[in-house]
Every structure is written in C-alpha cells, then in structure tokens.
CSV table of C-alpha atoms in Angstrom, one decimal:
chain,number,residue,atom,x,y,z
A,113,MET,CA,28.7,-26.9,13.8
A,114,LYS,CA,32.0,-25.6,12.1
A,115,PHE,CA,34.9,-28.0,12.7
A,116,ARG,CA,38.4,-26.1,11.9
A,117,GLN,CA,39.4,-24.9,15.0
A,118,VAL,CA,43.0,-23.5,15.8
A,119,HIS,CA,44.3,-22.8,19.4
A,120,LEU,CA,46.7,-20.2,18.9
A,121,ASP,CA,49.4,-21.1,21.9
A,122,PHE,CA,51.0,-18.0,22.8
A,123,HIS,CA,52.9,-18.3,26.1
A,124,THR,CA,55.8,-15.2,26.0
A,125,SER,CA,58.2,-14.5,28.8
A,126,GLU,CA,58.5,-10.7,29.6
A,127,LYS,CA,62.1,-11.0,28.4
A,128,ILE,CA,61.1,-11.1,24.8
A,129,ASP,CA,60.7,-8.0,23.2
A,130,GLY,CA,58.8,-6.9,20.0
A,131,ILE,CA,55.9,-8.9,20.5
A,132,GLY,CA,53.7,-8.9,17.5
A,133,SER,CA,55.7,-6.0,15.8
A,134,ASN,CA,55.3,-7.9,12.6
A,135,PHE,CA,51.5,-8.5,12.8
A,136,SER,CA,50.0,-8.1,9.5
A,137,LYS,CA,46.2,-8.1,9.2
A,138,GLU,CA,46.3,-9.3,5.7
A,139,GLN,CA,48.7,-12.1,6.3
A,140,PHE,CA,47.0,-13.2,9.5
A,141,GLN,CA,43.7,-13.3,7.4
A,142,SER,CA,45.3,-15.1,4.7
A,143,ALA,CA,46.8,-17.6,6.9
A,144,LEU,CA,43.1,-18.3,8.2
A,145,LYS,CA,41.7,-18.6,4.7
A,146,THR,CA,44.4,-20.9,3.5
A,147,GLY,CA,43.8,-23.1,6.8
A,148,HIS,CA,40.1,-23.0,6.1
A,149,VAL,CA,39.8,-21.9,10.0
A,150,ASP,CA,36.3,-21.4,11.5
A,151,SER,CA,37.6,-20.5,14.9
A,152,ILE,CA,40.9,-19.4,16.4
A,153,THR,CA,41.6,-19.0,20.0
A,154,VAL,CA,43.6,-15.9,20.7
A,155,PHE,CA,45.1,-14.8,23.9
A,156,SER,CA,44.3,-12.3,26.5
A,157,LYS,CA,46.9,-13.7,29.1
A,158,CYS,CA,49.2,-16.4,28.7
A,159,HIS,CA,51.0,-18.8,31.6
A,160,HIS,CA,53.6,-16.0,32.3
A,161,GLY,CA,50.7,-13.6,33.3
A,162,TRP,CA,51.0,-10.7,30.9
A,163,ALA,CA,48.1,-9.3,28.9
A,164,TYR,CA,48.3,-9.1,25.1
A,165,HIS,CA,46.1,-6.0,25.1
A,166,PRO,CA,45.9,-2.8,26.9
A,167,SER,CA,44.4,-3.5,30.4
A,168,GLU,CA,43.5,-2.2,33.9
A,169,ALA,CA,42.7,-5.2,35.3
A,170,ASN,CA,46.4,-6.6,34.5
A,171,GLU,CA,49.4,-5.3,32.8
A,172,MET,CA,50.2,-5.5,29.2
A,173,HIS,CA,53.4,-7.6,28.1
A,174,PRO,CA,56.4,-5.1,28.5
A,175,GLY,CA,57.6,-6.2,24.8
A,176,LEU,CA,54.2,-5.4,23.1
A,177,LYS,CA,53.4,-1.9,21.8
A,178,PHE,CA,49.9,-2.4,20.5
A,179,ASP,CA,46.6,-4.4,21.2
A,180,LEU,CA,47.4,-7.6,19.6
A,181,LEU,CA,44.4,-9.0,20.8
A,182,GLY,CA,42.0,-6.5,19.3
A,183,ALA,CA,43.9,-6.7,15.9
A,184,GLU,CA,43.6,-10.4,16.2
A,185,ILE,CA,39.9,-10.2,16.8
A,186,GLU,CA,38.9,-7.6,14.3
A,187,ALA,CA,41.1,-9.6,11.4
A,188,ALA,CA,39.5,-12.7,12.4
A,189,HIS,CA,35.7,-11.3,12.4
A,190,GLU,CA,36.1,-9.3,8.8
A,191,ILE,CA,36.6,-12.8,7.3
A,192,GLY,CA,34.0,-14.8,9.3
A,193,VAL,CA,36.4,-16.6,11.9
A,194,LYS,CA,35.1,-16.9,15.3
A,195,THR,CA,37.5,-15.9,18.3
A,196,PRO,CA,37.2,-17.4,21.7
A,197,VAL,CA,39.5,-15.8,23.8
A,198,TYR,CA,41.9,-17.6,26.2
A,199,LEU,CA,43.2,-16.6,29.6
A,200,SER,CA,45.4,-18.6,31.7
A,201,ALA,CA,43.8,-19.2,35.1
A,202,GLY,CA,45.8,-21.6,37.1
A,203,PHE,CA,49.1,-20.3,35.8
A,204,ASP,CA,50.0,-16.8,36.0
A,205,GLU,CA,53.7,-16.6,36.8
A,206,LYS,CA,53.9,-12.8,37.1
A,207,THR,CA,51.5,-12.9,40.0
A,208,ALA,CA,53.0,-15.9,41.7
A,209,ARG,CA,56.2,-14.4,42.0
A,210,ARG,CA,54.5,-11.2,43.7
A,211,HIS,CA,52.1,-13.1,45.6
A,212,HIS,CA,53.8,-16.2,47.1
A,213,ASP,CA,50.9,-16.8,49.6
A,214,TRP,CA,48.5,-17.2,46.5
A,215,ILE,CA,50.5,-20.4,45.2
A,216,ARG,CA,48.8,-23.6,45.4
A,217,ARG,CA,50.5,-26.2,47.7
A,218,PRO,CA,49.2,-29.7,46.8
A,219,THR,CA,50.7,-31.5,50.0
A,220,PRO,CA,51.1,-30.0,53.4
A,221,ASP,CA,54.8,-30.4,53.5
A,222,GLN,CA,55.3,-29.1,49.9
A,223,ALA,CA,57.5,-26.0,50.1
A,224,VAL,CA,57.2,-23.7,46.8
A,225,ASP,CA,60.2,-24.6,44.5
A,226,TRP,CA,61.8,-21.7,42.9
A,227,ILE,CA,64.9,-23.7,41.7
A,228,THR,CA,63.4,-25.9,39.1
A,229,PRO,CA,62.0,-24.2,35.9
A,230,GLN,CA,58.3,-24.6,35.9
A,231,PHE,CA,55.3,-22.5,36.3
A,232,HIS,CA,53.6,-22.1,39.7
A,233,GLU,CA,49.9,-23.0,39.9
A,234,LEU,CA,47.6,-20.5,42.0
A,235,CYS,CA,45.1,-21.6,44.4
A,236,MET,CA,41.7,-20.1,43.8
A,237,ASN,CA,40.7,-19.9,47.3
A,238,THR,CA,42.7,-16.6,47.7
A,239,PRO,CA,42.4,-13.2,46.4
A,240,TYR,CA,43.9,-14.3,43.1
A,241,LEU,CA,40.2,-15.3,42.3
A,242,ASP,CA,39.0,-11.8,42.3
A,243,TYR,CA,42.1,-10.6,40.2
A,244,LEU,CA,41.3,-13.3,37.6
A,245,LEU,CA,37.7,-12.4,37.6
A,246,ALA,CA,38.6,-8.9,37.0
A,247,GLN,CA,40.4,-9.8,33.8
A,248,ILE,CA,37.7,-11.9,32.6
A,249,GLU,CA,35.3,-9.2,33.2
A,250,GLU,CA,37.4,-6.8,31.1
A,251,VAL,CA,37.8,-8.9,28.4
A,252,VAL,CA,34.2,-9.5,28.0
A,253,GLN,CA,33.2,-6.0,28.2
A,254,LYS,CA,36.0,-4.7,26.0
A,255,TYR,CA,36.1,-7.3,23.2
A,256,ASP,CA,33.8,-9.1,20.8
A,257,CYS,CA,34.9,-12.4,21.8
A,258,ASP,CA,33.2,-15.7,21.0
A,259,GLY,CA,33.7,-17.1,24.2
A,260,ILE,CA,36.1,-17.5,27.0
A,261,PHE,CA,38.7,-20.3,27.4
A,262,LEU,CA,40.0,-20.9,30.8
A,263,ASP,CA,43.3,-22.9,31.0
A,264,ILE,CA,44.4,-24.8,34.3
A,265,VAL,CA,41.2,-25.0,36.1
A,266,GLY,CA,39.4,-27.8,37.9
A,267,VAL,CA,38.9,-29.4,41.4
A,268,ARG,CA,42.2,-29.0,43.2
A,269,THR,CA,43.3,-30.1,46.7
A,270,CYS,CA,45.5,-27.3,48.6
A,271,TYR,CA,47.6,-26.6,51.6
A,272,CYS,CA,48.3,-23.1,51.4
A,273,GLN,CA,47.6,-20.7,54.1
A,274,HIS,CA,44.5,-19.4,52.8
A,275,CYS,CA,43.0,-23.1,52.6
A,276,VAL,CA,44.5,-24.0,56.1
A,277,GLN,CA,42.9,-21.0,57.7
A,278,THR,CA,39.5,-21.4,55.8
A,279,LEU,CA,39.2,-24.8,57.3
A,280,LEU,CA,40.3,-23.8,60.7
A,281,ASP,CA,37.7,-21.2,60.7
A,282,GLU,CA,35.3,-23.8,60.0
A,283,GLY,CA,36.5,-25.8,63.0
A,284,LYS,CA,38.0,-28.6,60.6
A,285,ASP,CA,41.2,-30.3,60.6
A,286,PRO,CA,42.9,-28.7,57.5
A,287,TYR,CA,45.3,-31.7,57.3
A,288,ASP,CA,42.7,-34.0,57.0
A,289,GLU,CA,42.7,-35.2,53.3
A,290,LYS,CA,38.8,-35.4,53.1
A,291,ASN,CA,38.2,-31.8,54.7
A,292,ALA,CA,41.1,-30.4,51.9
A,293,ALA,CA,39.2,-32.4,49.1
A,294,GLU,CA,35.9,-31.2,50.2
A,295,LEU,CA,37.1,-27.7,50.1
A,296,GLY,CA,38.7,-28.1,46.7
A,297,GLU,CA,35.3,-29.4,45.5
A,298,ARG,CA,33.5,-26.2,47.1
A,299,VAL,CA,36.3,-23.7,45.9
A,300,TYR,CA,35.9,-24.8,42.3
A,301,VAL,CA,32.1,-24.3,42.1
A,302,LYS,CA,32.4,-21.3,44.6
A,303,ARG,CA,31.5,-18.5,42.0
C-alpha cells in the first residue's frame, strides 16, 4: 500500500475568475514528484456546487475555461500517481440556493439561515440525491479515476418537508425523534 496521499482541497466561489488559468502539467507533475506523492484527491465538485470539468449532470465553474479535472488526472497518471475524485455530496451551495426545499433541517423548528455565512447541508431524501448520483455516474464514466471521495455524508436526522411527508405517508409521527432517526438510517443506506 502506498502511503503518501494528498487531499487537494479546492472550494472556490463562483465570484472568482480565472480558475486554473495558470495550470501547468509540468509544474503539477514536478510538485507531485517533489512531494513523493502516490495519490492525490482531485475535485469534480466542491462545496460551492460547481464542476471543475465540462458537465451535463452539473454546471462547470463560471470562472473555469477548460477541463481542469481531466488535465490533473492525465498529468498525475503519466507519472504513476493515483487520482481519487472528490465530490462534495452534503454541501452544494449553488443547488441549496435554487432548491430551498432540498436543504436539511436538523430540528423541526430550525429555519434556513441565509444571514450567517455558511454552507447549507442538503437532504438525501429529496430529488437532490438523483442529481448527485448523475454527477457521480458522469465522473466514473468520463474519467479514469481511481475511486470516488464523497464528502459530508452520513446518517442524518432531518425534518425537511420531504422527510416529514415520507413519515406521514407511512402513518408515522414525523416529529417523534425515533421515527426521524430511523428514517435517517434508511435514507443513508437507501441506494
């Protein structure tokens, strides 16, 4: 097993232009060699929700003019470095702004806070899950990635309208903590 692994954390707002415009395959490879890196996690989608490659399942970052993900994978693979691909699963701020009803509500009385700067977690018991799965499928079909890294996932209790409706449809009290927790378990293992 190789041990020198780097997680290239790359969360970039849509307000930043010129993303990757100075990317150099030679410089990227040199840095990987200098660091004796065996594996580097490269980004398909960050917490802001944008893709770092052309995408039909998502939207490419508006400040990016080329396939950064593909360029990084190609450069790394040429020198024998593995490239697991990162997708922010729980956070997707672009989608949260467009689909407020997909945002996770951890307590029944918690409203969505748009005042405090933060990322808004999405609920996997909403149509968001299909949107995310399409992004994952696109990446594994389009790129020679060495795995998928999904971030911000786990068993979550949620009181969004979709979770409340699911429990009501099952004849359960959606505000009973046991029922909400049990649904969180089912949603996590659903697919």
